[in-house]
CSV table of C-alpha atoms in Angstrom, one decimal:
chain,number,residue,atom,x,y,z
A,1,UNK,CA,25.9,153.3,61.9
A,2,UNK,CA,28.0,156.2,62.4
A,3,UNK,CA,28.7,155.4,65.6
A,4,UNK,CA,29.2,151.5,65.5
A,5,UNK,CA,31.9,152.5,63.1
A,6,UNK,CA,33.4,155.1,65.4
A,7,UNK,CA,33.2,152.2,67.9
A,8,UNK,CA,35.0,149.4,65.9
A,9,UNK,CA,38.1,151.4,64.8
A,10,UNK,CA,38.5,152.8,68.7
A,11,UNK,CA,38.4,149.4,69.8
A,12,UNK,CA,40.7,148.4,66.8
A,13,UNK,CA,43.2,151.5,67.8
A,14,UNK,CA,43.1,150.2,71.5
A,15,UNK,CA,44.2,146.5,70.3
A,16,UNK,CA,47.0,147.7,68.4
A,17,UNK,CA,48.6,150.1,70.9
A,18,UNK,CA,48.1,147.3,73.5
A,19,UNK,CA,49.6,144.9,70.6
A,20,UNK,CA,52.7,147.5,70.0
A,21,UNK,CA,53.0,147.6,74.1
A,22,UNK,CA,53.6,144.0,74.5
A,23,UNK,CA,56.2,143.4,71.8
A,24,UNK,CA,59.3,144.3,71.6
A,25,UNK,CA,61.3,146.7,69.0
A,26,UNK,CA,64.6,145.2,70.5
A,27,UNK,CA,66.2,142.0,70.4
A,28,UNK,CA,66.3,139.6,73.9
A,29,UNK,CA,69.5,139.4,74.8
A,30,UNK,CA,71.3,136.2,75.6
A,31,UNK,CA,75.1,136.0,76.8
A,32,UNK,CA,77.0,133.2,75.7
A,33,UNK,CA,78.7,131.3,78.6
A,34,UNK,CA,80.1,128.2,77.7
A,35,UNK,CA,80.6,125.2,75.7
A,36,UNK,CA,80.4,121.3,76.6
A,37,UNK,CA,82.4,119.3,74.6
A,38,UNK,CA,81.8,115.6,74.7
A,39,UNK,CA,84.3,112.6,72.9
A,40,UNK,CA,83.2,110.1,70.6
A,41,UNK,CA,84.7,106.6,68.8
A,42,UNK,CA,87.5,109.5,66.4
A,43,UNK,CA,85.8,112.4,66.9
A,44,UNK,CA,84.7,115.8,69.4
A,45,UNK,CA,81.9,117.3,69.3
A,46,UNK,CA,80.4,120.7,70.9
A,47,UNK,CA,76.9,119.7,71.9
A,48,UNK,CA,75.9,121.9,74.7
A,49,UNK,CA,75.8,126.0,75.0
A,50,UNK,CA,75.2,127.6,78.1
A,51,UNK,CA,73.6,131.0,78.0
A,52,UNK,CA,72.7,133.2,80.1
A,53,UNK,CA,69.3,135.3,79.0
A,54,UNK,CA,68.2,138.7,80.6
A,55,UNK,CA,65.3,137.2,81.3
A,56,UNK,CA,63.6,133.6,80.6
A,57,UNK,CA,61.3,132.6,78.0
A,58,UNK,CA,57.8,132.0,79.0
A,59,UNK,CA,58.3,128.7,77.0
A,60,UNK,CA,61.1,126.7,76.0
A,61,UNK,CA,60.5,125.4,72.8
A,62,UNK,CA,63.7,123.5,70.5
A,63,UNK,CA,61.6,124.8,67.2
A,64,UNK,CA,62.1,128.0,67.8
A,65,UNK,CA,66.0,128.3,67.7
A,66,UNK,CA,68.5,128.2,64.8
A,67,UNK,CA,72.0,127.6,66.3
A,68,UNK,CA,75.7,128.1,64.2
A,69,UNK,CA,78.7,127.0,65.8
A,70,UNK,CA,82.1,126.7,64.1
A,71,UNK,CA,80.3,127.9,61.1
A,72,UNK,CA,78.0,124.4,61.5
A,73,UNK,CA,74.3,124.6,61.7
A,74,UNK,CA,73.5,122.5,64.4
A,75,UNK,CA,70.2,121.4,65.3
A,76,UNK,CA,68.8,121.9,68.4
A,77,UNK,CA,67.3,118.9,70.5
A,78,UNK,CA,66.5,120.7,73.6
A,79,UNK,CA,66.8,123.5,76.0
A,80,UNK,CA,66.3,123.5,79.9
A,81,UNK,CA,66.9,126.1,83.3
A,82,UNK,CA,70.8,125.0,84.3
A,83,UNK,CA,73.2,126.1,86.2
A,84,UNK,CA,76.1,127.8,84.9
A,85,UNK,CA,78.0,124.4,84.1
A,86,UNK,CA,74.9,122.8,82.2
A,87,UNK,CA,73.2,120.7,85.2
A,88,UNK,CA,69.5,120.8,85.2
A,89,UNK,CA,68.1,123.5,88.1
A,90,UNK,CA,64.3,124.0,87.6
A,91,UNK,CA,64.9,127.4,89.1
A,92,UNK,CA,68.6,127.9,87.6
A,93,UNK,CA,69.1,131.9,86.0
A,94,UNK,CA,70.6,129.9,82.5
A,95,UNK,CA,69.9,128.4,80.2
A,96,UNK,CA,71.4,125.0,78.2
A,97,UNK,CA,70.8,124.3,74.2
A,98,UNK,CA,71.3,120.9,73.1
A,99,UNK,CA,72.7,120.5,70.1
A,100,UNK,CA,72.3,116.9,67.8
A,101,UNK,CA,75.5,115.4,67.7
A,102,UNK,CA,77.8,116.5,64.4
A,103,UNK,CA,81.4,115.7,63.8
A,104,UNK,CA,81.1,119.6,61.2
A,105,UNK,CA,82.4,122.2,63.4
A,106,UNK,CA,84.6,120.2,65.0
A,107,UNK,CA,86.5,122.3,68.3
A,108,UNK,CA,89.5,119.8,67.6
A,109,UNK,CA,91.3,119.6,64.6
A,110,UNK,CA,94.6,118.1,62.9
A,111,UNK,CA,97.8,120.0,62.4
A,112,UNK,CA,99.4,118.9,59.8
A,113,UNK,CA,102.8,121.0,60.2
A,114,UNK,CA,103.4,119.5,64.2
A,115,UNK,CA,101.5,116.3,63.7
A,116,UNK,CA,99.1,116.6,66.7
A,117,UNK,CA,95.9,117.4,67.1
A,118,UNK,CA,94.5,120.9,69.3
A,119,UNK,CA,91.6,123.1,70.0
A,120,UNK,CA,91.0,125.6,67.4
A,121,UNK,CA,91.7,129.2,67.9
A,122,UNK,CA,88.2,130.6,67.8
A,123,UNK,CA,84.9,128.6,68.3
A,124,UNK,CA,82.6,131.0,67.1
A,125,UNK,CA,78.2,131.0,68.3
A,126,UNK,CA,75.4,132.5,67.2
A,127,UNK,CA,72.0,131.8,68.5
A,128,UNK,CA,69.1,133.0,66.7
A,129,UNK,CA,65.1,132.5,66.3
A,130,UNK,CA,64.1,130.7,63.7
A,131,UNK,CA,62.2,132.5,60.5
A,132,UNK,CA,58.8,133.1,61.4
A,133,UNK,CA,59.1,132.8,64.7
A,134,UNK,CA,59.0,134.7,68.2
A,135,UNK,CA,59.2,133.9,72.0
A,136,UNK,CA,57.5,136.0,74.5
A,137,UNK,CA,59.1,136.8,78.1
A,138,UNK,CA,56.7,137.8,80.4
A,139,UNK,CA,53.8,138.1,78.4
A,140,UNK,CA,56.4,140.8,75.9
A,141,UNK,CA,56.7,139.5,72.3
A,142,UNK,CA,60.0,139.5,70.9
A,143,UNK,CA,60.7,138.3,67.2
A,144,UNK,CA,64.3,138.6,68.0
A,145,UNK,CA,67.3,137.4,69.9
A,146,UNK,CA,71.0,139.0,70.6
A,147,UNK,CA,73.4,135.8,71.3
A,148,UNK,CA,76.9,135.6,69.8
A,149,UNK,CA,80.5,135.0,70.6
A,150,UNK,CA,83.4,135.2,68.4
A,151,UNK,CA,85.0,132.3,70.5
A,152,UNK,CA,83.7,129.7,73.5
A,153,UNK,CA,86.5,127.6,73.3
A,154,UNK,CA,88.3,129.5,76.6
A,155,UNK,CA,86.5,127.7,79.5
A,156,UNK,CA,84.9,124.9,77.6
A,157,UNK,CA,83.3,122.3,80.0
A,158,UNK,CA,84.0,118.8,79.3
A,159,UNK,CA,83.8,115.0,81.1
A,160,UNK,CA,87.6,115.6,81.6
A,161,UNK,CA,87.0,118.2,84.2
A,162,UNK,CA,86.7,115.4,86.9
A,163,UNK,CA,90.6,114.3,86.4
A,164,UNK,CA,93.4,116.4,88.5
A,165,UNK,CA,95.9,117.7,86.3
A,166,UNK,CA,99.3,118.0,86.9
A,167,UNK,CA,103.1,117.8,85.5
A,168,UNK,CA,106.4,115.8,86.6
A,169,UNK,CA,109.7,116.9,85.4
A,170,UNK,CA,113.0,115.0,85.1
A,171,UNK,CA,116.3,114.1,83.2
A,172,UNK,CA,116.1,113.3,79.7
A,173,UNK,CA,117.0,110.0,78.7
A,174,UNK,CA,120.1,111.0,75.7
A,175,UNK,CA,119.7,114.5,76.3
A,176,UNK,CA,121.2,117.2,78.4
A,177,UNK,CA,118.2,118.5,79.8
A,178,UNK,CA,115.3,118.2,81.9
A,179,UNK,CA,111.9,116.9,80.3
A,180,UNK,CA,108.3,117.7,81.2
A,181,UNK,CA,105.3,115.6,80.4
A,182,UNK,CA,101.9,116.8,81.5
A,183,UNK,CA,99.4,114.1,83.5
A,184,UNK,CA,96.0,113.8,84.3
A,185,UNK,CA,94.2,111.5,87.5
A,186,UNK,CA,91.4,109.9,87.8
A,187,UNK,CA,90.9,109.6,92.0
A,188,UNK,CA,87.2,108.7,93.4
A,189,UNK,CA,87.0,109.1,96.3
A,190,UNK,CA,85.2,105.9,96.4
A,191,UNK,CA,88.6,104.1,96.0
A,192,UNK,CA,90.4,106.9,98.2
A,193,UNK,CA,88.0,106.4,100.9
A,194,UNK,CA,87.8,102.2,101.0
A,195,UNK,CA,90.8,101.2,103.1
A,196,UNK,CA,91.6,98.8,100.5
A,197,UNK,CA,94.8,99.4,98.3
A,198,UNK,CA,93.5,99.8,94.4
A,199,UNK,CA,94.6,99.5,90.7
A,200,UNK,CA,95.9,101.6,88.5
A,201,UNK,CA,95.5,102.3,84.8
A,202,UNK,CA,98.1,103.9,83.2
A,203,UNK,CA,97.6,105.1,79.4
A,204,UNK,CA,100.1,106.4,76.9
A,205,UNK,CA,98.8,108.3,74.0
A,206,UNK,CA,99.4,107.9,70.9
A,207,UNK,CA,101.4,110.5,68.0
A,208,UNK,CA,98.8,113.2,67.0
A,209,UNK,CA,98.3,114.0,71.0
A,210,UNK,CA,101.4,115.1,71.7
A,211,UNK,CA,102.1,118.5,73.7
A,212,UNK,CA,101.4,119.9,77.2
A,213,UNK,CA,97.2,120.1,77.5
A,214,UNK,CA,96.0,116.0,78.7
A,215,UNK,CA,92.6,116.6,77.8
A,216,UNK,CA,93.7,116.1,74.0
A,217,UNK,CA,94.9,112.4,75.2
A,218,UNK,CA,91.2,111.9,77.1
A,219,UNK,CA,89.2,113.4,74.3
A,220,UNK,CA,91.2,112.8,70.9
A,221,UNK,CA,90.8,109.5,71.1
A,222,UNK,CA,87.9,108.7,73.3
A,223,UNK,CA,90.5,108.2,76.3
A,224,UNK,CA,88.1,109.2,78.4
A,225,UNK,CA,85.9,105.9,78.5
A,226,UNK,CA,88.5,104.0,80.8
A,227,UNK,CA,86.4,106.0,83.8
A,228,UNK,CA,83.2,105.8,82.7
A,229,UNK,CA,81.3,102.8,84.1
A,230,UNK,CA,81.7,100.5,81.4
A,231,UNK,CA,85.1,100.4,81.9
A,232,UNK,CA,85.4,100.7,85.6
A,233,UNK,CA,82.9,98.1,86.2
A,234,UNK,CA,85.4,95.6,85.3
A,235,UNK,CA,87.9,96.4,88.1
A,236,UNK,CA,87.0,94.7,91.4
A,237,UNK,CA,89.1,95.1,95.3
A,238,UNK,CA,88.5,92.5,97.9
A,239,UNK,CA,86.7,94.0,100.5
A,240,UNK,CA,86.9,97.5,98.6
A,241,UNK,CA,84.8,99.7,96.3
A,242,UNK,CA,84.9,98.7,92.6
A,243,UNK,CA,86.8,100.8,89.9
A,244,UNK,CA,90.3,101.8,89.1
A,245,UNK,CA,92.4,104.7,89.5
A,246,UNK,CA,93.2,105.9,86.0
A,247,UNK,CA,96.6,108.1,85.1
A,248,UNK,CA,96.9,109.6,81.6
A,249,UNK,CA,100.6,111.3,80.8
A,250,UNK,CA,101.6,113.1,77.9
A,251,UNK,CA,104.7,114.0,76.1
A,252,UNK,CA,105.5,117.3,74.7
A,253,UNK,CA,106.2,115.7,71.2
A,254,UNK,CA,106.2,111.9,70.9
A,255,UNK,CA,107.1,109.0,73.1
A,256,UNK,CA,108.9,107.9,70.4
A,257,UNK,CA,111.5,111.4,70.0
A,258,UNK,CA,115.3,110.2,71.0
A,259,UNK,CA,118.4,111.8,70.7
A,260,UNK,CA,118.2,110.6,67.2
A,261,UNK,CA,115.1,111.1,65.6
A,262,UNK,CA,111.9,108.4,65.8
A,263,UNK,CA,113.0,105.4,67.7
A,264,UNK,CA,110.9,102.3,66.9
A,265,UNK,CA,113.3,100.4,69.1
A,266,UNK,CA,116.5,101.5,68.0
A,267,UNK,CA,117.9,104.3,70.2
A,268,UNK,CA,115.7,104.7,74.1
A,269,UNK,CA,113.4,107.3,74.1
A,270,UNK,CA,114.4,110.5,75.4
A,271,UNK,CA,111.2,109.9,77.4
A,272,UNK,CA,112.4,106.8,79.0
A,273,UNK,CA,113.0,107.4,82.3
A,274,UNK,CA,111.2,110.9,83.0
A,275,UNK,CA,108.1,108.7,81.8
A,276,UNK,CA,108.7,105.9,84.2
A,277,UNK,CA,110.0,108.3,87.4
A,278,UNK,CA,106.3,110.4,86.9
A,279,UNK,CA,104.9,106.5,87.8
A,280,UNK,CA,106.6,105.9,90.4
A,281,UNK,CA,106.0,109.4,91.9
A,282,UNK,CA,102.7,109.1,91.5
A,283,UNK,CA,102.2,105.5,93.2
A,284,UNK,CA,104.8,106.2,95.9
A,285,UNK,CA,104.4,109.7,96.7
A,286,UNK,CA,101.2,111.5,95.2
A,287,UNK,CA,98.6,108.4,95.0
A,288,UNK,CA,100.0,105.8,97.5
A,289,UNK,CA,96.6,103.7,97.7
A,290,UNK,CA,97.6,102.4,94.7
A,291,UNK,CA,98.1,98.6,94.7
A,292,UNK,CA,101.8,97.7,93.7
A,293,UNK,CA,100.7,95.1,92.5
A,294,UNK,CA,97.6,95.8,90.2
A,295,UNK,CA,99.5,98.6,88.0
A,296,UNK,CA,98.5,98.2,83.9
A,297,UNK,CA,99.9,99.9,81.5
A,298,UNK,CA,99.3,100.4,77.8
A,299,UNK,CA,98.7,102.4,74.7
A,300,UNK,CA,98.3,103.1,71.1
A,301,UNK,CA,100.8,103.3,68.4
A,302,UNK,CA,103.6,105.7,69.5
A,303,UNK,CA,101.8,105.0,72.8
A,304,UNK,CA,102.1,101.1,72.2
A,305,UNK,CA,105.6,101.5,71.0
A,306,UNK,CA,106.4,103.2,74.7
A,307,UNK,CA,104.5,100.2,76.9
A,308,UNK,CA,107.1,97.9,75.1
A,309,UNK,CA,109.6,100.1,76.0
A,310,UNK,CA,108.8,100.0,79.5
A,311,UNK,CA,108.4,96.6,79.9
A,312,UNK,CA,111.3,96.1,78.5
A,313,UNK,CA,113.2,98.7,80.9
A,314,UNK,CA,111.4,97.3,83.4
A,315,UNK,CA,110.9,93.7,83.3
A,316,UNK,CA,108.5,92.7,86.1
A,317,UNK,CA,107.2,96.1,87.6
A,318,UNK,CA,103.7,96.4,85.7
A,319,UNK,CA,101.0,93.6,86.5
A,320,UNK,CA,99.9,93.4,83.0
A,321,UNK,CA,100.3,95.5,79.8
A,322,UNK,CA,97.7,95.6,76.5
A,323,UNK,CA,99.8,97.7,73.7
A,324,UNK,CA,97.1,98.5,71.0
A,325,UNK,CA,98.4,98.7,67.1
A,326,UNK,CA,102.5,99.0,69.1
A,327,UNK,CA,105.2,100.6,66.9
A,328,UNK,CA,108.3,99.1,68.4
A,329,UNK,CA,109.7,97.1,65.3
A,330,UNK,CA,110.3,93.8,66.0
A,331,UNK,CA,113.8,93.8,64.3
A,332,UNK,CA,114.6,95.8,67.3
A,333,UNK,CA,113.6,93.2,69.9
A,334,UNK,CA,116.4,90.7,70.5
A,335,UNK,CA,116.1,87.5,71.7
A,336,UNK,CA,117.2,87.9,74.9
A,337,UNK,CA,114.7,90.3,75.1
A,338,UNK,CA,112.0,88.0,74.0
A,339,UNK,CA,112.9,85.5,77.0
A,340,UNK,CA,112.1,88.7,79.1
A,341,UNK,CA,108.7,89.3,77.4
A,342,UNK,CA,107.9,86.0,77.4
A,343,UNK,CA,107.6,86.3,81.4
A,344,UNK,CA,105.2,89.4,81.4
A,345,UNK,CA,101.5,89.7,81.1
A,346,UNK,CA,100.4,91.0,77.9
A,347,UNK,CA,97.5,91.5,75.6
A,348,UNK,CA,98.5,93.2,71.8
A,349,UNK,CA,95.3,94.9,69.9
A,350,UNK,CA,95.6,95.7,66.5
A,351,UNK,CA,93.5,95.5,63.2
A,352,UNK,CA,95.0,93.3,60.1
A,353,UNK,CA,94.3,96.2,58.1
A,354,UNK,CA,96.6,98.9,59.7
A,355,UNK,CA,98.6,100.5,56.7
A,356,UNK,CA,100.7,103.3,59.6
A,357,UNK,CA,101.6,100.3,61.8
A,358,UNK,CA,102.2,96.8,59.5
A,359,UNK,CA,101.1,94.1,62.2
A,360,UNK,CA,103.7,92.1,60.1
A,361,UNK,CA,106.7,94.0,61.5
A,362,UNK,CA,105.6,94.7,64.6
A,363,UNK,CA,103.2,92.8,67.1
A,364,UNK,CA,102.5,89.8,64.6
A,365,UNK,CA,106.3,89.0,64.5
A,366,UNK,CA,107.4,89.8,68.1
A,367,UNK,CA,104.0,87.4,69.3
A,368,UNK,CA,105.1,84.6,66.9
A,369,UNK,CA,108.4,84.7,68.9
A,370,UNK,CA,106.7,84.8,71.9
A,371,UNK,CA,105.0,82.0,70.9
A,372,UNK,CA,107.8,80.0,70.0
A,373,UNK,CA,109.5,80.8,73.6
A,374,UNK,CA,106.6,79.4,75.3
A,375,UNK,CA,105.0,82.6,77.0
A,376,UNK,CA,101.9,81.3,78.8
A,377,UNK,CA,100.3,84.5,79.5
A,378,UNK,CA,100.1,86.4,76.1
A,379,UNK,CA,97.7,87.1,74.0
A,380,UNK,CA,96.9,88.9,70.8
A,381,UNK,CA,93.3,90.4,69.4
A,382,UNK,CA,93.7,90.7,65.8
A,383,UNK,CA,90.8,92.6,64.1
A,384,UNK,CA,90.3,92.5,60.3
A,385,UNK,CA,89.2,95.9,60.2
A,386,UNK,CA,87.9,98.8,61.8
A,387,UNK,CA,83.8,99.1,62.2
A,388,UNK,CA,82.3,101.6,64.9
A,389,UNK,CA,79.1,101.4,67.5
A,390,UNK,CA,78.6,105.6,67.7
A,391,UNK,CA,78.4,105.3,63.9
A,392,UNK,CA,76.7,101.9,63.9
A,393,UNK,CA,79.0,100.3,60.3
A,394,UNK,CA,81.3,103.3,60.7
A,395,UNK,CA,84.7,102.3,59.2
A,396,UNK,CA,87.7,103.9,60.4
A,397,UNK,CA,91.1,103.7,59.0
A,398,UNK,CA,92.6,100.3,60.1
A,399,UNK,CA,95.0,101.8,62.4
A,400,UNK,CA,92.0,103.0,64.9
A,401,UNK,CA,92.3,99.8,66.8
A,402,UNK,CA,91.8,101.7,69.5
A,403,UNK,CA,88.5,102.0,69.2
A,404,UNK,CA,87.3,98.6,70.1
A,405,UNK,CA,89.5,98.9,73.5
A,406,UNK,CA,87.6,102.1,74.1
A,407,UNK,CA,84.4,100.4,73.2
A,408,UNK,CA,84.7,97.6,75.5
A,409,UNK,CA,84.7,95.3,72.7
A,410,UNK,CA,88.2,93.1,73.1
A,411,UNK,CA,86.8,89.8,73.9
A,412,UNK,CA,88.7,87.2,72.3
A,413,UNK,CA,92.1,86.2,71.1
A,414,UNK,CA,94.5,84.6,68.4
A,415,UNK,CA,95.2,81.3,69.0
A,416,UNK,CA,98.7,81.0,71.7
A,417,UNK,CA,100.8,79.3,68.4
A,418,UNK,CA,103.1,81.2,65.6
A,419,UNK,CA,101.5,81.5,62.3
A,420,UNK,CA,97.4,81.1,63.5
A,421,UNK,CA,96.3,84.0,62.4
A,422,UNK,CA,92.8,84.6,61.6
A,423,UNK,CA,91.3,87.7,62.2
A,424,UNK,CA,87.7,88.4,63.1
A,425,UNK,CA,85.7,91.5,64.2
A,426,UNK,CA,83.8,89.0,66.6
A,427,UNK,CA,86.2,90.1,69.4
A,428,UNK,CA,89.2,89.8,67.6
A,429,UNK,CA,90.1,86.2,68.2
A,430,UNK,CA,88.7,82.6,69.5
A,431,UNK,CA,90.2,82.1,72.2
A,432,UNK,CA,89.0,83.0,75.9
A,433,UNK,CA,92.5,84.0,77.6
A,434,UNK,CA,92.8,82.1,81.1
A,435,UNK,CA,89.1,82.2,80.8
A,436,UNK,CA,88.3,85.9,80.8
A,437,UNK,CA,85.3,86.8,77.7
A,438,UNK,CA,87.0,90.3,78.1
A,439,UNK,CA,90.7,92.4,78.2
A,440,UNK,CA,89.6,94.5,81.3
A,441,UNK,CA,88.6,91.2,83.2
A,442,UNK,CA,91.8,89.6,82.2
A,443,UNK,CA,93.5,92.8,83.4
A,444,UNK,CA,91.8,93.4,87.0
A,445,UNK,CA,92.9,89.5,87.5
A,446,UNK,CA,96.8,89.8,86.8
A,447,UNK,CA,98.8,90.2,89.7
A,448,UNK,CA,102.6,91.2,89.9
């Protein structure tokens, strides 16, 4: 018996120093590396991290992880071998953790003091193992993990990355003094490489993304879905590749800054011309397969308020424009003006609802006078309010018309008569415009 005993507790000795052997006292060690940060219908959200471990887990297992960013538990969805910008590589030396999408932690937020929106200052990440649980790298048991970084917002990754950035400067409009707003391209080298001349896109921000960094135009307000392939799939070239070039420009403040304060129609913009020089630099000199004749331009709000400007200034040059919730007040429009208006291609977007931008002053009024000065070719998408798809029966604030554009969900308009107003969330209208069931197919068929 004595000996059986001696037996059991030598072979229970063995088993636990070959237990202590294969686990760890210290922590894996895991090196933050990046962040992805995708857009959404009002919102950003940080969804991937990008790690880079000292050496891989035997299994990858979501469970097992806790993950904290922007002091937001976030859950994690899955984890896979990358490469160090997040693409899948079976045999890749880091790893990705994908995070369930969460508008908490947000790496964008509103500053109320300048009135735009920015990156936060620190993005902070921790990575840990869930309680209870371990991993094991090569056949070692660890019941602990070292991942953390006080900020991953230097370096962030994001759908943006594809777009060239640049800047144009020029003479302010009022002003003594050069101006210098900030662009961003969208070039495939699909259209670049066609031999066909190809559209362009142009899009003008709206107040909170002022300043000298585009991507807060693309991702502040889901910018970034005019090159995805919703979008793009409505532009067509005979005998070319499908798509359109896309040009995003930002001003330092707002498009609406003059000599004098906010214009809404009043005073120019001190952006005026340094906006419309940076076009014609970029379709003459930096991007000359553009079409001439195929250039759209539009945007929201402050952005809207500057397509009106334009095509005012410029009666004629743009093939088509599609203001979205505009703020240049109608009081400020004079009737020679409207003749000129009345000659242009135009779609307005707005929501009924808008408390920032009253449709009543602005767009309802200057398409009523349209109306009654016969323009053939403009149209008006008047939503009662704002609902969401990311979100399915999201509401926004009424001024987020934008959303719908972004959504690829314009697909109707107002009657063409003063006073038929009836707005409906079932594409904002009744009315097929010269045909078209959607505002980019309109767009891709005006012509200069």
């Amino acid at each position: 018996m004595k000996r059986i005993i001696a037996s059991i507790i030598a072979i229970t000795s063995a088993t636990l120093i070959a237990v202590a052997a294969n686990t760890s006292s210290e922590p894996l060690k895991m090196t933050p590396k990046r962040i992805r940060i995708d857009t959404y219908e009002a919102s950003v959200s940080a969804n991937l991290i990008i790690v880079q471990p000292e050496a891989m887990p035997d299994v990858l297992d979501p469970s097992v992880y806790t993950v904290e960013a922007n002091g937001a538990e976030r859950k994690v969805t899955g984890i896979y071998r990358c490469d160090e910008r997040g693409e899948f590589n079976a045999a890749g030396q880091y790893l990705a953790f994908g995070l369930e999408f969460s508008r908490r932690g947000s790496p964008m937020v509103y500053d109320g003091k300048t009135g735009f929106n920015n990156w936060v200052k620190a993005f902070p990440v921790s990575i840990s193992l869930a309680k209870g649980k371990s991993i094991k790298v090569g056949g070692v048991k660890y019941s602990a993990i070292d991942c953390a970084s006080d900020n991953m917002i230097p370096g962030f990754i994001s759908e943006s990355d594809i777009m060239t950035r640049g800047t144009y400067t020029g003479p302010s409009t009022g002003l003594a003094q050069d101006e210098t707003i900030a662009t961003a391209a969208y070039e495939p080298w699909e259209l670049l490489s066609d031999g066909k001349k190809n559209p362009l896109i142009i899009w003008l921000h709206g107040m909170g993304e002022g300043g000298t960094d585009p991507r807060i135009v693309l991702m502040g307000n889901e910018t970034i879905s005019l090159i995805r392939d919703g979008i793009q799939s409505h532009f067509t070239t005979d005998g070319g590749a499908d798509g359109a070039y896309v040009l995003v420009l930002q001003s330092p403040t707002m498009w609406m800054d003059s000599m004098k304060g906010m214009s809404m129609g009043d005073v120019p913009s001190r952006y005026s011309d340094v906006l419309f020089n940076a076009i014609l630099d970029y379709v003459t000199a930096k991007n000359p397969d553009v079409d001439p004749s195929r250039i759209y331009v539009g945007g929201c709000s402050n952005g809207g308020y500057m397509t009106m400007n334009l095509l005012l200034r410029h009666p004629k040059f743009f093939a088509a424009a599609y203001p979205v919730c505009e703020a240049y007040s109608d009081s400020n429009i004079s009737d020679a003006e409207i003749g000129y208006l009345a000659n242009e291609n135009i779609w307005f977007v707005q929501a009924f609802n808008d408390t920032t931008v009253k449709p009543q002053d602005f767009g309802m009024a200057t398409y009523d006078r349209l109306m009654e000065k016969g323009a053939k070719n403009v149209w008006y998408s008047m939503f009662e309010d704002v609902t969401g798809s990311d979100i399915p029966g999201a509401k926004y604030m009424g001024h987020f018309s934008w959303v719908y554009v972004f959504n690829d969900e314009v697909t109707a308009s107002q009657e063409q008569k003063a006073g038929a107003w009836a707005p409906s969330n079932n594409g904002g209208g009744s009315i097929a415009p010269q045909g078209h069931a959607n505002l980019f197919d309109w767009m891709n068929a005006q012509r200069r």
